[in-house]
PDB file of C-alpha atoms in Angstrom:
ATOM      1  CA  MET Y   1       4.025 -27.415  22.200  1.00 36.00           C
ATOM      2  CA  ASP Y   2       5.563 -24.026  22.973  1.00 39.00           C
ATOM      3  CA  GLU Y   3       2.977 -21.286  23.536  1.00 42.00           C
ATOM      4  CA  GLY Y   4       2.065 -19.700  20.208  1.00 39.00           C
ATOM      5  CA  GLY Y   5       3.674 -22.467  18.136  1.00 40.00           C
ATOM      6  CA  THR Y   6       7.243 -23.332  17.322  1.00 37.00           C
ATOM      7  CA  ASN Y   7       7.731 -20.628  14.699  1.00 41.00           C
ATOM      8  CA  ALA Y   8       7.420 -17.673  17.058  1.00 41.00           C
ATOM      9  CA  THR Y   9       9.378 -14.663  15.850  1.00 43.00           C
ATOM     10  CA  ALA Y  10      11.639 -13.235  18.551  1.00 41.00           C
ATOM     11  CA  VAL Y  11      13.478 -10.754  16.327  1.00 43.00           C
ATOM     12  CA  ILE Y  12      12.509  -8.703  13.329  1.00 49.00           C
ATOM     13  CA  ASP Y  13      14.105 -10.248  10.269  1.00 47.00           C
ATOM     14  CA  VAL Y  14      12.955 -10.096   6.680  1.00 44.00           C
ATOM     15  CA  ASP Y  15      14.430 -11.982   3.756  1.00 44.00           C
ATOM     16  CA  GLN Y  16      15.302  -9.221   1.353  1.00 53.00           C
ATOM     17  CA  THR Y  17      18.448  -7.531   0.097  1.00 65.00           C
ATOM     18  CA  GLY Y  18      17.539  -3.965   0.897  1.00 77.00           C
ATOM     19  CA  PRO Y  19      19.342  -0.823  -0.250  1.00 82.00           C
ATOM     20  CA  ALA Y  20      23.108  -1.073  -0.553  1.00 78.00           C
ATOM     21  CA  ASP Y  21      25.212  -0.112   2.446  1.00 78.00           C
ATOM     22  CA  GLY Y  22      26.075   3.554   2.279  1.00 84.00           C
ATOM     23  CA  ALA Y  23      23.214   4.348  -0.079  1.00 88.00           C
ATOM     24  CA  SER Y  24      22.109   7.957  -0.142  1.00 93.00           C
ATOM     25  CA  VAL Y  25      18.759   9.052   1.234  1.00 93.00           C
ATOM     26  CA  ALA Y  26      17.423   9.382  -2.302  1.00 94.00           C
ATOM     27  CA  GLU Y  27      18.644   5.884  -3.213  1.00 95.00           C
ATOM     28  CA  VAL Y  28      17.040   4.367  -0.119  1.00 95.00           C
ATOM     29  CA  GLU Y  29      13.733   6.059  -0.810  1.00 96.00           C
ATOM     30  CA  ARG Y  30      13.837   5.009  -4.481  1.00 96.00           C
ATOM     31  CA  TRP Y  31      14.605   1.409  -3.502  1.00 97.00           C
ATOM     32  CA  TRP Y  32      11.618   1.260  -1.190  1.00 97.00           C
ATOM     33  CA  ARG Y  33       9.298   2.787  -3.745  1.00 97.00           C
ATOM     34  CA  ARG Y  34      10.296   0.064  -6.198  1.00 97.00           C
ATOM     35  CA  GLU Y  35       9.974  -2.613  -3.510  1.00 97.00           C
ATOM     36  CA  PHE Y  36       6.371  -1.626  -2.828  1.00 97.00           C
ATOM     37  CA  GLU Y  37       5.601  -1.314  -6.530  1.00 96.00           C
ATOM     38  CA  GLY Y  38       6.968  -4.816  -7.052  1.00 96.00           C
ATOM     39  CA  VAL Y  39       4.437  -6.402  -4.692  1.00 96.00           C
ATOM     40  CA  ALA Y  40       1.423  -4.242  -5.541  1.00 95.00           C
ATOM     41  CA  GLY Y  41      -1.747  -6.279  -5.894  1.00 94.00           C
ATOM     42  CA  GLN Y  42      -0.127  -9.472  -4.625  1.00 96.00           C
ATOM     43  CA  HIS Y  43      -3.219 -10.485  -2.615  1.00 96.00           C
ATOM     44  CA  ALA Y  44      -5.824  -9.681  -5.259  1.00 93.00           C
ATOM     45  CA  GLU Y  45      -6.381 -13.332  -6.168  1.00 92.00           C
ATOM     46  CA  LEU Y  46      -6.935 -14.511  -2.598  1.00 92.00           C
ATOM     47  CA  THR Y  47     -10.422 -15.756  -1.793  1.00 90.00           C
ATOM     48  CA  VAL Y  48     -11.883 -16.739   1.552  1.00 92.00           C
ATOM     49  CA  GLY Y  49     -14.062 -19.794   2.071  1.00 88.00           C
ATOM     50  CA  ASP Y  50     -14.743 -21.883   5.121  1.00 80.00           C
ATOM     51  CA  ILE Y  51     -12.705 -20.713   8.111  1.00 90.00           C
ATOM     52  CA  GLY Y  52     -12.946 -24.119   9.775  1.00 86.00           C
ATOM     53  CA  LEU Y  53     -13.026 -22.961  13.400  1.00 93.00           C
ATOM     54  CA  THR Y  54     -15.149 -24.442  16.134  1.00 94.00           C
ATOM     55  CA  ALA Y  55     -17.816 -22.136  17.524  1.00 94.00           C
ATOM     56  CA  PRO Y  56     -15.944 -21.404  20.789  1.00 95.00           C
ATOM     57  CA  VAL Y  57     -12.739 -20.545  18.926  1.00 96.00           C
ATOM     58  CA  ALA Y  58     -14.609 -18.388  16.423  1.00 96.00           C
ATOM     59  CA  ASP Y  59     -16.312 -16.561  19.286  1.00 96.00           C
ATOM     60  CA  ALA Y  60     -12.906 -15.829  20.806  1.00 97.00           C
ATOM     61  CA  VAL Y  61     -11.088 -14.882  17.611  1.00 98.00           C
ATOM     62  CA  GLY Y  62     -13.807 -13.015  15.709  1.00 97.00           C
ATOM     63  CA  PRO Y  63     -14.164  -9.899  17.911  1.00 96.00           C
ATOM     64  CA  SER Y  64     -10.386  -9.667  18.209  1.00 97.00           C
ATOM     65  CA  LEU Y  65      -9.924  -9.711  14.432  1.00 97.00           C
ATOM     66  CA  ALA Y  66     -12.652  -7.094  14.108  1.00 96.00           C
ATOM     67  CA  THR Y  67     -10.596  -4.719  16.247  1.00 94.00           C
ATOM     68  CA  PHE Y  68      -7.484  -5.277  14.149  1.00 95.00           C
ATOM     69  CA  GLN Y  69      -9.516  -4.920  10.956  1.00 95.00           C
ATOM     70  CA  LEU Y  70     -10.653  -1.482  12.086  1.00 92.00           C
ATOM     71  CA  GLY Y  71      -7.080  -0.492  12.874  1.00 87.00           C
ATOM     72  CA  GLU Y  72      -5.957  -1.382   9.342  1.00 87.00           C
ATOM     73  CA  SER Y  73      -8.663   0.753   7.743  1.00 84.00           C
ATOM     74  CA  GLY Y  74      -7.143   4.235   7.915  1.00 81.00           C
ATOM     75  CA  SER Y  75      -7.080   6.565   4.926  1.00 83.00           C
ATOM     76  CA  GLY Y  76      -3.452   7.604   5.416  1.00 87.00           C
ATOM     77  CA  ASP Y  77      -4.290  11.268   4.800  1.00 89.00           C
ATOM     78  CA  HIS Y  78      -2.603  12.491   7.992  1.00 88.00           C
ATOM     79  CA  LEU Y  79       0.515  10.417   7.342  1.00 92.00           C
ATOM     80  CA  LEU Y  80       0.917  11.727   3.791  1.00 94.00           C
ATOM     81  CA  ALA Y  81       0.263  15.300   4.893  1.00 93.00           C
ATOM     82  CA  ALA Y  82       2.899  14.944   7.622  1.00 93.00           C
ATOM     83  CA  ALA Y  83       5.370  13.525   5.097  1.00 95.00           C
ATOM     84  CA  ARG Y  84       4.833  16.456   2.751  1.00 94.00           C
ATOM     85  CA  GLY Y  85       5.275  18.816   5.692  1.00 93.00           C
ATOM     86  CA  ALA Y  86       8.587  17.150   6.522  1.00 93.00           C
ATOM     87  CA  GLY Y  87       9.798  17.790   2.988  1.00 92.00           C
ATOM     88  CA  VAL Y  88      10.492  14.193   2.012  1.00 94.00           C
ATOM     89  CA  GLY Y  89      11.082  13.329  -1.631  1.00 94.00           C
ATOM     90  CA  ASP Y  90       8.577  12.076  -4.168  1.00 97.00           C
ATOM     91  CA  ASP Y  91       9.854   8.493  -3.914  1.00 98.00           C
ATOM     92  CA  GLN Y  92       9.240   8.470  -0.166  1.00 97.00           C
ATOM     93  CA  ILE Y  93       5.774   9.918  -0.641  1.00 97.00           C
ATOM     94  CA  GLU Y  94       4.905   7.216  -3.155  1.00 98.00           C
ATOM     95  CA  ALA Y  95       6.371   4.495  -0.918  1.00 98.00           C
ATOM     96  CA  LEU Y  96       4.240   5.765   1.970  1.00 98.00           C
ATOM     97  CA  ARG Y  97       1.196   5.867  -0.288  1.00 97.00           C
ATOM     98  CA  ALA Y  98       1.830   2.243  -1.276  1.00 97.00           C
ATOM     99  CA  PHE Y  99       2.277   1.338   2.400  1.00 97.00           C
ATOM    100  CA  VAL Y 100      -1.161   2.794   3.136  1.00 96.00           C
ATOM    101  CA  VAL Y 101      -2.677   0.827   0.248  1.00 96.00           C
ATOM    102  CA  GLU Y 102      -1.222  -2.380   1.695  1.00 97.00           C
ATOM    103  CA  GLU Y 103      -2.724  -1.588   5.097  1.00 96.00           C
ATOM    104  CA  GLN Y 104      -6.079  -1.009   3.437  1.00 96.00           C
ATOM    105  CA  GLU Y 105      -5.698  -4.328   1.644  1.00 97.00           C
ATOM    106  CA  HIS Y 106      -5.173  -5.971   5.036  1.00 97.00           C
ATOM    107  CA  ALA Y 107      -8.447  -4.418   6.168  1.00 96.00           C
ATOM    108  CA  ARG Y 108     -10.150  -5.832   3.077  1.00 96.00           C
ATOM    109  CA  LEU Y 109      -8.778  -9.329   3.670  1.00 97.00           C
ATOM    110  CA  LEU Y 110      -9.716  -9.270   7.340  1.00 97.00           C
ATOM    111  CA  GLY Y 111     -13.156  -8.037   6.339  1.00 96.00           C
ATOM    112  CA  LEU Y 112     -13.587 -11.111   4.145  1.00 96.00           C
ATOM    113  CA  ILE Y 113     -12.586 -13.282   7.098  1.00 97.00           C
ATOM    114  CA  LEU Y 114     -15.061 -11.534   9.377  1.00 97.00           C
ATOM    115  CA  ASP Y 115     -17.827 -11.933   6.811  1.00 95.00           C
ATOM    116  CA  ALA Y 116     -17.064 -15.634   6.469  1.00 94.00           C
ATOM    117  CA  MET Y 117     -17.178 -16.000  10.256  1.00 94.00           C
ATOM    118  CA  GLY Y 118     -20.375 -14.002  10.561  1.00 94.00           C
ATOM    119  CA  THR Y 119     -18.627 -11.517  12.850  1.00 95.00           C
ATOM    120  CA  PRO Y 120     -19.831  -7.901  12.620  1.00 95.00           C
ATOM    121  CA  ARG Y 121     -17.299  -5.281  11.584  1.00 93.00           C
ATOM    122  CA  LEU Y 122     -16.532  -2.487  14.031  1.00 89.00           C
ATOM    123  CA  THR Y 123     -16.883   1.199  13.271  1.00 82.00           C
ATOM    124  CA  ALA Y 124     -15.190   2.396  16.474  1.00 70.00           C
ATOM    125  CA  HIS Y 125     -12.997   1.057  19.266  1.00 60.00           C
ATOM    126  CA  TRP Y 126     -11.183   2.791  22.116  1.00 64.00           C
ATOM    127  CA  THR Y 127      -7.727   1.624  20.978  1.00 66.00           C
ATOM    128  CA  ASP Y 128      -8.293   3.121  17.534  1.00 59.00           C
ATOM    129  CA  HIS Y 129      -9.334   6.432  19.083  1.00 58.00           C
ATOM    130  CA  VAL Y 130      -6.164   6.538  21.220  1.00 62.00           C
ATOM    131  CA  PHE Y 131      -3.842   5.966  18.269  1.00 60.00           C
ATOM    132  CA  VAL Y 132      -5.683   8.521  16.140  1.00 61.00           C
ATOM    133  CA  LEU Y 133      -5.387  11.150  18.874  1.00 58.00           C
ATOM    134  CA  ILE Y 134      -1.649  10.599  19.251  1.00 58.00           C
ATOM    135  CA  ARG Y 135      -1.094  10.831  15.513  1.00 54.00           C
ATOM    136  CA  ARG Y 136      -3.034  14.082  15.188  1.00 60.00           C
ATOM    137  CA  ILE Y 137       0.104  15.912  16.326  1.00 61.00           C
ATOM    138  CA  LYS Y 138       0.778  15.945  12.568  1.00 68.00           C
ATOM    139  CA  SER Y 139       4.491  15.271  12.749  1.00 89.00           C
ATOM    140  CA  LEU Y 140       5.967  12.630  10.448  1.00 93.00           C
ATOM    141  CA  ARG Y 141       8.069  11.346  13.327  1.00 95.00           C
ATOM    142  CA  THR Y 142       5.042  11.036  15.596  1.00 92.00           C
ATOM    143  CA  GLU Y 143       2.942   9.473  12.860  1.00 92.00           C
ATOM    144  CA  VAL Y 144       5.489   6.773  12.034  1.00 95.00           C
ATOM    145  CA  LEU Y 145       6.492   6.063  15.629  1.00 96.00           C
ATOM    146  CA  THR Y 146       2.828   5.554  16.495  1.00 93.00           C
ATOM    147  CA  LEU Y 147       2.359   3.326  13.469  1.00 93.00           C
ATOM    148  CA  LEU Y 148       5.358   1.290  14.586  1.00 96.00           C
ATOM    149  CA  VAL Y 149       3.727   0.608  17.943  1.00 95.00           C
ATOM    150  CA  ALA Y 150       0.854  -1.018  16.076  1.00 93.00           C
ATOM    151  CA  GLU Y 151       3.218  -2.774  13.632  1.00 96.00           C
ATOM    152  CA  VAL Y 152       5.259  -4.405  16.401  1.00 97.00           C
ATOM    153  CA  ILE Y 153       2.084  -5.593  18.133  1.00 96.00           C
ATOM    154  CA  ALA Y 154       0.722  -6.856  14.820  1.00 96.00           C
ATOM    155  CA  LEU Y 155       3.854  -8.885  14.094  1.00 98.00           C
ATOM    156  CA  ARG Y 156       3.364 -11.030  17.166  1.00 98.00           C
ATOM    157  CA  TYR Y 157      -0.416 -11.133  16.948  1.00 98.00           C
ATOM    158  CA  TYR Y 158      -0.627 -12.336  13.361  1.00 98.00           C
ATOM    159  CA  SER Y 159       2.211 -14.829  13.777  1.00 98.00           C
ATOM    160  CA  ALA Y 160       0.455 -16.272  16.835  1.00 98.00           C
ATOM    161  CA  LEU Y 161      -2.766 -16.834  14.879  1.00 98.00           C
ATOM    162  CA  ARG Y 162      -0.887 -18.085  11.821  1.00 98.00           C
ATOM    163  CA  ASP Y 163       1.022 -20.693  13.816  1.00 98.00           C
ATOM    164  CA  GLY Y 164      -1.505 -21.556  16.507  1.00 98.00           C
ATOM    165  CA  LEU Y 165      -4.792 -22.049  14.655  1.00 97.00           C
ATOM    166  CA  PRO Y 166      -5.662 -24.942  12.320  1.00 95.00           C
ATOM    167  CA  PRO Y 167      -4.529 -24.308   8.718  1.00 95.00           C
ATOM    168  CA  SER Y 168      -7.280 -22.482   6.825  1.00 95.00           C
ATOM    169  CA  ASP Y 169      -7.952 -19.356   4.818  1.00 96.00           C
ATOM    170  CA  LEU Y 170      -7.726 -17.468   8.113  1.00 97.00           C
ATOM    171  CA  THR Y 171      -4.175 -18.602   8.807  1.00 96.00           C
ATOM    172  CA  GLU Y 172      -3.246 -17.943   5.168  1.00 96.00           C
ATOM    173  CA  VAL Y 173      -4.436 -14.349   5.528  1.00 97.00           C
ATOM    174  CA  CYS Y 174      -2.615 -13.932   8.845  1.00 97.00           C
ATOM    175  CA  GLY Y 175       0.567 -15.286   7.284  1.00 97.00           C
ATOM    176  CA  ARG Y 176       0.359 -12.892   4.360  1.00 97.00           C
ATOM    177  CA  ILE Y 177      -0.334  -9.917   6.611  1.00 98.00           C
ATOM    178  CA  HIS Y 178       2.564 -10.890   8.861  1.00 98.00           C
ATOM    179  CA  ALA Y 179       4.925 -10.981   5.867  1.00 97.00           C
ATOM    180  CA  ASP Y 180       3.726  -7.534   4.801  1.00 97.00           C
ATOM    181  CA  GLU Y 181       4.137  -6.161   8.322  1.00 97.00           C
ATOM    182  CA  LEU Y 182       7.744  -7.371   8.366  1.00 97.00           C
ATOM    183  CA  ARG Y 183       8.369  -5.363   5.214  1.00 97.00           C
ATOM    184  CA  HIS Y 184       6.607  -2.329   6.688  1.00 97.00           C
ATOM    185  CA  VAL Y 185       8.790  -2.398   9.792  1.00 97.00           C
ATOM    186  CA  GLU Y 186      11.906  -2.707   7.627  1.00 96.00           C
ATOM    187  CA  PHE Y 187      10.740   0.234   5.522  1.00 97.00           C
ATOM    188  CA  HIS Y 188      10.207   2.513   8.501  1.00 97.00           C
ATOM    189  CA  ALA Y 189      13.419   1.345  10.189  1.00 97.00           C
ATOM    190  CA  ALA Y 190      15.308   2.304   7.024  1.00 96.00           C
ATOM    191  CA  THR Y 191      13.713   5.716   6.518  1.00 96.00           C
ATOM    192  CA  LEU Y 192      12.731   7.114   9.940  1.00 97.00           C
ATOM    193  CA  PRO Y 193      16.057   7.317  11.859  1.00 97.00           C
ATOM    194  CA  ARG Y 194      17.355  10.288   9.869  1.00 95.00           C
ATOM    195  CA  HIS Y 195      14.283  12.243  10.937  1.00 96.00           C
ATOM    196  CA  LEU Y 196      14.701  11.169  14.564  1.00 97.00           C
ATOM    197  CA  ARG Y 197      18.310  12.389  14.539  1.00 96.00           C
ATOM    198  CA  ARG Y 198      17.012  15.911  13.979  1.00 95.00           C
ATOM    199  CA  PHE Y 199      15.793  15.965  17.580  1.00 95.00           C
ATOM    200  CA  PRO Y 200      18.231  17.492  20.092  1.00 96.00           C
ATOM    201  CA  PRO Y 201      19.852  14.658  22.092  1.00 96.00           C
ATOM    202  CA  GLY Y 202      17.829  15.342  25.218  1.00 97.00           C
ATOM    203  CA  ILE Y 203      14.520  15.405  23.345  1.00 96.00           C
ATOM    204  CA  ARG Y 204      15.447  12.300  21.374  1.00 97.00           C
ATOM    205  CA  HIS Y 205      16.121  10.460  24.646  1.00 97.00           C
ATOM    206  CA  VAL Y 206      12.701  11.455  25.993  1.00 97.00           C
ATOM    207  CA  VAL Y 207      11.020  10.393  22.741  1.00 96.00           C
ATOM    208  CA  ARG Y 208      12.851   7.071  22.921  1.00 98.00           C
ATOM    209  CA  LEU Y 209      11.679   6.430  26.473  1.00 98.00           C
ATOM    210  CA  ALA Y 210       8.118   7.438  25.597  1.00 95.00           C
ATOM    211  CA  TRP Y 211       8.002   5.181  22.536  1.00 97.00           C
ATOM    212  CA  ASN Y 212       9.315   2.186  24.431  1.00 98.00           C
ATOM    213  CA  ALA Y 213       6.832   2.804  27.243  1.00 97.00           C
ATOM    214  CA  LEU Y 214       3.970   3.078  24.757  1.00 94.00           C
ATOM    215  CA  VAL Y 215       4.885  -0.207  23.052  1.00 96.00           C
ATOM    216  CA  THR Y 216       5.129  -1.985  26.398  1.00 97.00           C
ATOM    217  CA  ALA Y 217       1.882  -0.548  27.761  1.00 95.00           C
ATOM    218  CA  THR Y 218       0.048  -1.317  24.527  1.00 94.00           C
ATOM    219  CA  SER Y 219       1.280  -4.908  24.546  1.00 96.00           C
ATOM    220  CA  VAL Y 220      -0.127  -5.381  28.030  1.00 97.00           C
ATOM    221  CA  LEU Y 221      -3.470  -3.864  27.055  1.00 95.00           C
ATOM    222  CA  ILE Y 222      -3.672  -6.019  23.924  1.00 95.00           C
ATOM    223  CA  ALA Y 223      -2.734  -9.136  25.900  1.00 97.00           C
ATOM    224  CA  VAL Y 224      -5.591  -8.449  28.301  1.00 97.00           C
ATOM    225  CA  ASP Y 225      -8.163  -7.271  25.757  1.00 95.00           C
ATOM    226  CA  HIS Y 226      -7.376 -10.020  23.226  1.00 97.00           C
ATOM    227  CA  GLY Y 227      -6.470 -12.739  25.694  1.00 98.00           C
ATOM    228  CA  PRO Y 228      -9.206 -15.173  24.553  1.00 98.00           C
ATOM    229  CA  ALA Y 229      -8.079 -14.981  20.907  1.00 98.00           C
ATOM    230  CA  LEU Y 230      -4.439 -15.446  21.861  1.00 98.00           C
ATOM    231  CA  ALA Y 231      -5.353 -18.354  24.122  1.00 98.00           C
ATOM    232  CA  ALA Y 232      -7.276 -19.993  21.265  1.00 98.00           C
ATOM    233  CA  ALA Y 233      -3.997 -19.902  19.308  1.00 98.00           C
ATOM    234  CA  GLY Y 234      -2.039 -21.369  22.225  1.00 97.00           C
ATOM    235  CA  MET Y 235      -0.458 -18.051  23.202  1.00 98.00           C
ATOM    236  CA  GLY Y 236      -0.465 -16.987  26.854  1.00 98.00           C
ATOM    237  CA  ARG Y 237      -0.718 -13.331  27.819  1.00 98.00           C
ATOM    238  CA  ARG Y 238       2.689 -13.209  29.479  1.00 98.00           C
ATOM    239  CA  ARG Y 239       4.318 -14.901  26.493  1.00 98.00           C
ATOM    240  CA  PHE Y 240       2.758 -12.343  24.158  1.00 98.00           C
ATOM    241  CA  VAL Y 241       4.032  -9.410  26.225  1.00 98.00           C
ATOM    242  CA  ARG Y 242       7.489 -10.969  26.503  1.00 98.00           C
ATOM    243  CA  ASP Y 243       7.762 -11.583  22.753  1.00 98.00           C
ATOM    244  CA  VAL Y 244       6.647  -8.037  21.961  1.00 98.00           C
ATOM    245  CA  TRP Y 245       9.279  -6.835  24.439  1.00 98.00           C
ATOM    246  CA  HIS Y 246      12.001  -8.541  22.390  1.00 98.00           C
ATOM    247  CA  LEU Y 247      10.630  -7.211  19.105  1.00 97.00           C
ATOM    248  CA  ARG Y 248      10.539  -3.724  20.620  1.00 97.00           C
ATOM    249  CA  ALA Y 249      14.152  -3.959  21.804  1.00 97.00           C
ATOM    250  CA  ASP Y 250      15.368  -4.959  18.349  1.00 97.00           C
ATOM    251  CA  LEU Y 251      13.532  -2.119  16.650  1.00 97.00           C
ATOM    252  CA  ASP Y 252      14.546   0.395  19.335  1.00 98.00           C
ATOM    253  CA  ARG Y 253      18.219  -0.195  18.539  1.00 97.00           C
ATOM    254  CA  ARG Y 254      17.609   0.351  14.854  1.00 96.00           C
ATOM    255  CA  LEU Y 255      15.557   3.500  15.277  1.00 98.00           C
ATOM    256  CA  PHE Y 256      17.466   5.282  18.014  1.00 97.00           C
ATOM    257  CA  GLY Y 257      20.947   3.682  17.854  1.00 88.00           C
TER     258      GLY Y 257
END
């Protein structure tokens, strides 16, 4: 079997219509607000029972999930403050607020998984501290670009666990989170570029290089730090980094042109 399963996602693609071509900024923001409102509470009925992993696999996957659970737990206060500072419309603010709620719901679901596995939840981790520090610049562009680093990593991580582990409540949760993350990436790819175009060309080029470097470096660090969990799902470290590289390239074109 191919590393990470046969359903590995090499490009970012989500099955949805999206705003009409040529839609105004206000129309795009309104569409995304309604999109998030339409899926609100979609995971409320999900329960978690027996995870069905062997002890060695649980020992490899549990601490890794705990790190991702912590990363999904943010309040979103800095993001919303940055959005207000950038002067975005009410629809965009509400769409961002709904995005944060979905991330918090991911943290809740992963918490249920951790509890079922008997894996302690984390209250701090060095990767979380790094992302928080970067985002404290309090710019909407910096906030969302940093979030997109984590989103691109998450796409490949959750799809690897979804496809590579035995079917269970764990893989159901990973599949649902992956579907949400696809929508999140589409949302940011539809709404962030206009803000990036406000950079002077030279600055935008530097930002582009920095973002791509950060995604690549983070993928390597995640591959090393979470190697046992990825291996338990049949995903090698080099394969993980390579797949994230392709996801990054696709999103880079959409963000920076």
